[in-house]
XYZ file of N, CA and C in Angstrom:
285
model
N -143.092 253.403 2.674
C -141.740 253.126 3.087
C -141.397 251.682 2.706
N -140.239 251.648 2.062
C -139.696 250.427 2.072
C -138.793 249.430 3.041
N -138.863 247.985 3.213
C -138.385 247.463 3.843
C -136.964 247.347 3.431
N -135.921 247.554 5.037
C -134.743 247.459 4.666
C -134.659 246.111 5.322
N -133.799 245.176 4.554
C -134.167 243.682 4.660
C -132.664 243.221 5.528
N -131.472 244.041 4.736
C -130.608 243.982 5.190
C -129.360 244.717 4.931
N -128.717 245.383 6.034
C -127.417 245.900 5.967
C -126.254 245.451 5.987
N -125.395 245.768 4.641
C -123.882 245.102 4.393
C -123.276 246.269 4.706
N -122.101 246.334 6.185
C -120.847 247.423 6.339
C -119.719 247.134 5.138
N -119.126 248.129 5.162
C -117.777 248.080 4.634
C -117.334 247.833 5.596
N -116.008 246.712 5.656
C -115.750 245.893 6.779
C -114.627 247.003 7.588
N -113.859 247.950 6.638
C -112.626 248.999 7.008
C -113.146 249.975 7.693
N -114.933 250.397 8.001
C -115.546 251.557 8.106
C -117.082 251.643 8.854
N -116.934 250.162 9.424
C -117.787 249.933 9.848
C -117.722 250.332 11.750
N -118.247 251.071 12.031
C -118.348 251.377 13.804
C -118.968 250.631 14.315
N -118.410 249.985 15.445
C -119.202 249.370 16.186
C -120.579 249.657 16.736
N -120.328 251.065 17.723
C -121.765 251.293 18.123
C -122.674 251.360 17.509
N -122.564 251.916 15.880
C -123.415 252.229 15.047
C -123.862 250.911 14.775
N -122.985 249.793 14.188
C -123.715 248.245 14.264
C -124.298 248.136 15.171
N -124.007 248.176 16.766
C -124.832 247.586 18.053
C -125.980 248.637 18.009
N -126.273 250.047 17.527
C -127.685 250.243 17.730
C -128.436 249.691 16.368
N -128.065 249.570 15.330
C -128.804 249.082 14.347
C -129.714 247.607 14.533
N -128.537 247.003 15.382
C -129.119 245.961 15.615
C -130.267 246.273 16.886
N -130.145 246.637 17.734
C -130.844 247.112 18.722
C -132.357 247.126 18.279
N -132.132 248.313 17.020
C -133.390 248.832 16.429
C -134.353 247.759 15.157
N -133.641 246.517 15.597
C -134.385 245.413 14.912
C -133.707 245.217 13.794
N -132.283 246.123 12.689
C -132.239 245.652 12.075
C -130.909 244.696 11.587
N -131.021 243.587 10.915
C -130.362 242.718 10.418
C -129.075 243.401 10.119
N -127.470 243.479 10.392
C -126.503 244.161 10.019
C -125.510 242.325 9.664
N -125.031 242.859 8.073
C -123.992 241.983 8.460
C -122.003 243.048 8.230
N -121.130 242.117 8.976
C -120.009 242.921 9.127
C -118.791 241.767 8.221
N -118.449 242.033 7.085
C -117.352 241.063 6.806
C -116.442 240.911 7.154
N -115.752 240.052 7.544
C -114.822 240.067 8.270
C -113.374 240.417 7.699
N -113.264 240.876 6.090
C -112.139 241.317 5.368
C -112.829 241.367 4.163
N -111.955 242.607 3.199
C -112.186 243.304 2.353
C -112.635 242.027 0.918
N -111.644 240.968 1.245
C -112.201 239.171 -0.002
C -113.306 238.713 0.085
N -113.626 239.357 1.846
C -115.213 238.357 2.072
C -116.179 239.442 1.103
N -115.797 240.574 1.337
C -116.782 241.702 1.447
C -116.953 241.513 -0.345
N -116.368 241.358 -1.078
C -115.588 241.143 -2.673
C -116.751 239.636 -3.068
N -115.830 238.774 -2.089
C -116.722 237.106 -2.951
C -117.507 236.698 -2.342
N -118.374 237.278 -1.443
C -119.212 236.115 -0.168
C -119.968 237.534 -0.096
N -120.084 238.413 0.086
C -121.546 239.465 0.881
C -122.571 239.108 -0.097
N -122.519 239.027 -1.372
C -123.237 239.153 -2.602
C -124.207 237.950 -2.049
N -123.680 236.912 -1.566
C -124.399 235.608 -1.055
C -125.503 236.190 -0.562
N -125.249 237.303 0.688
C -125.956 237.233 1.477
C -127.592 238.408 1.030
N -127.103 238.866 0.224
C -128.397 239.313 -0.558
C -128.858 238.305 -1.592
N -128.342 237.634 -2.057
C -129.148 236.079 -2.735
C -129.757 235.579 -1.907
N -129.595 235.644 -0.576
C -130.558 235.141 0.572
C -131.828 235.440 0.413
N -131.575 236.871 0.733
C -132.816 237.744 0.625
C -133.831 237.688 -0.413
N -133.440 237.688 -1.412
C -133.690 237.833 -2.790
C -134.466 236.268 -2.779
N -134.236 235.248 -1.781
C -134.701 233.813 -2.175
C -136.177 233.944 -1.199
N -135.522 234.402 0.219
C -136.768 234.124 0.866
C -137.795 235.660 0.832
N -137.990 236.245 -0.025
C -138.582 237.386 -0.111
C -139.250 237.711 -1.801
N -140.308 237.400 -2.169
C -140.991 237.492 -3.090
C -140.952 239.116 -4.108
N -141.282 240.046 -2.961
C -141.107 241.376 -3.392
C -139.934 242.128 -3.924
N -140.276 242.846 -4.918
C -138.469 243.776 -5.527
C -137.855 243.874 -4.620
N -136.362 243.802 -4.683
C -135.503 244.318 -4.339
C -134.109 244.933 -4.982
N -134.353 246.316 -4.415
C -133.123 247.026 -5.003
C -131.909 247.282 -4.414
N -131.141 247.125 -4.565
C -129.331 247.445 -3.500
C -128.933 247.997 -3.897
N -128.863 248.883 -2.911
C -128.207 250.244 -2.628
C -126.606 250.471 -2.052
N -126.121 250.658 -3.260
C -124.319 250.166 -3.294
C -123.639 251.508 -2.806
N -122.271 251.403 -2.245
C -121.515 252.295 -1.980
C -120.500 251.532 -2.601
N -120.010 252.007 -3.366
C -118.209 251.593 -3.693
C -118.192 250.471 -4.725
N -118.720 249.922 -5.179
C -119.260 248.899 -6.359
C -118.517 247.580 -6.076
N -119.218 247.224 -5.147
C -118.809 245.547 -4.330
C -119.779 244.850 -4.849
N -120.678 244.664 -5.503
C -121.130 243.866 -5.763
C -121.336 243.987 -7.411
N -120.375 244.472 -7.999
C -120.523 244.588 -9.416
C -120.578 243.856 -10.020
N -119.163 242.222 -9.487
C -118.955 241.137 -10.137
C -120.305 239.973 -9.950
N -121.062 240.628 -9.379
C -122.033 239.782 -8.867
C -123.966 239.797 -9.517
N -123.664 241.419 -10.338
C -125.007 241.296 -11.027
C -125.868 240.130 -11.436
N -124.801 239.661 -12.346
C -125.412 238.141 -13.265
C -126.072 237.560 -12.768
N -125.619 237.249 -11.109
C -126.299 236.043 -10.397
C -127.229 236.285 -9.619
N -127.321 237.765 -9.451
C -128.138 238.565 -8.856
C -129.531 238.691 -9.306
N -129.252 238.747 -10.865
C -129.895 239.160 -11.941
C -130.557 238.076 -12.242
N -130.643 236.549 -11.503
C -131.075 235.028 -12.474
C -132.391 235.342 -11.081
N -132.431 236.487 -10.302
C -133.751 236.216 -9.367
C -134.189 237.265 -9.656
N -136.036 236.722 -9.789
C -136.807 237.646 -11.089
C -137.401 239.046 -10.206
N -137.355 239.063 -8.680
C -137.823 240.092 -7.653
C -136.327 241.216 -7.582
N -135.068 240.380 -8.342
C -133.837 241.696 -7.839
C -134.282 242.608 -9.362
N -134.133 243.988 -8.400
C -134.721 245.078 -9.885
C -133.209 245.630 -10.013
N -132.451 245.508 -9.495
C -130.660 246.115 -9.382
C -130.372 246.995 -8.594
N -129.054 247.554 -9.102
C -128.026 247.949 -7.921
C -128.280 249.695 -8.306
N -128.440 250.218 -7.213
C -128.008 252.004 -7.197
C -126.862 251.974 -6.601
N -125.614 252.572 -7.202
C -124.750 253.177 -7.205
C -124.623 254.206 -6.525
N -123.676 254.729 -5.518
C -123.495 256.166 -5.235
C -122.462 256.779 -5.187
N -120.833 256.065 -6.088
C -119.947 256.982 -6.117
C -119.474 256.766 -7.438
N -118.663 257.426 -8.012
C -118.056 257.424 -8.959
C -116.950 256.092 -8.948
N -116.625 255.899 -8.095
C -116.033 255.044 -8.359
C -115.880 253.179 -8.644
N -117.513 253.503 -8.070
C -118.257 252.107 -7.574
C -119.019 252.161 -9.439
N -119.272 253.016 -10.011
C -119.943 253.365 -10.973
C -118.801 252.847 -12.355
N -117.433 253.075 -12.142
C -116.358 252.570 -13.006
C -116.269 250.962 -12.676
N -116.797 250.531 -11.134
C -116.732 249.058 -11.352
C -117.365 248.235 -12.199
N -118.892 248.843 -11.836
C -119.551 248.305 -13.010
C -119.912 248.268 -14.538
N -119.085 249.808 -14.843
C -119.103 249.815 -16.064
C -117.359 249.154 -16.982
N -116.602 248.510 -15.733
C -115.134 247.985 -16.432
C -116.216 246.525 -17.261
């Protein structure tokens, strides 16, 4: 099993309770506080990860929010990239 290091909501779709047991259950949730943060600033917060964590890491995308963000993603030698899971997140990264 792999470690989930950390969870990014979609900020429009995110439930509360479901955040308050995640967290409950030990794990790290973050919630943006609008759809710009979620766009120019979440990406940060897996560069975090990616700094203090030696081992691969892969992100596991819904909706292709972090498309504009590969490059920088990509300059840390443990990120292996992004899985995709909709079609439409899949046109982000391939514009």
């Amino acid at each position: 099993m792999y470690p989930v290091d950390l969870i990014i909501a979609i900020t429009y779709s995110a439930d509360p309770p479901t955040v308050d047991l995640l967290r409950e259950k030990g794990y790290e949730v973050y919630v943006p506080a609008s759809i710009d943060e979620m766009l120019n600033d979440a990406w940060k917060k897996v560069a975090e990860k990616l700094a203090q964590n030696p081992y691969p890491l892969v992100l596991q995308e819904v909706g292709g929010y972090f498309s504009n963000w590969t490059h920088e993603l990509g300059a840390y030698k443990n990120f292996k990239g992004c899985v995709e899971d909709t079609a439409n997140g899949l046109w982000r990264y391939e514009a």
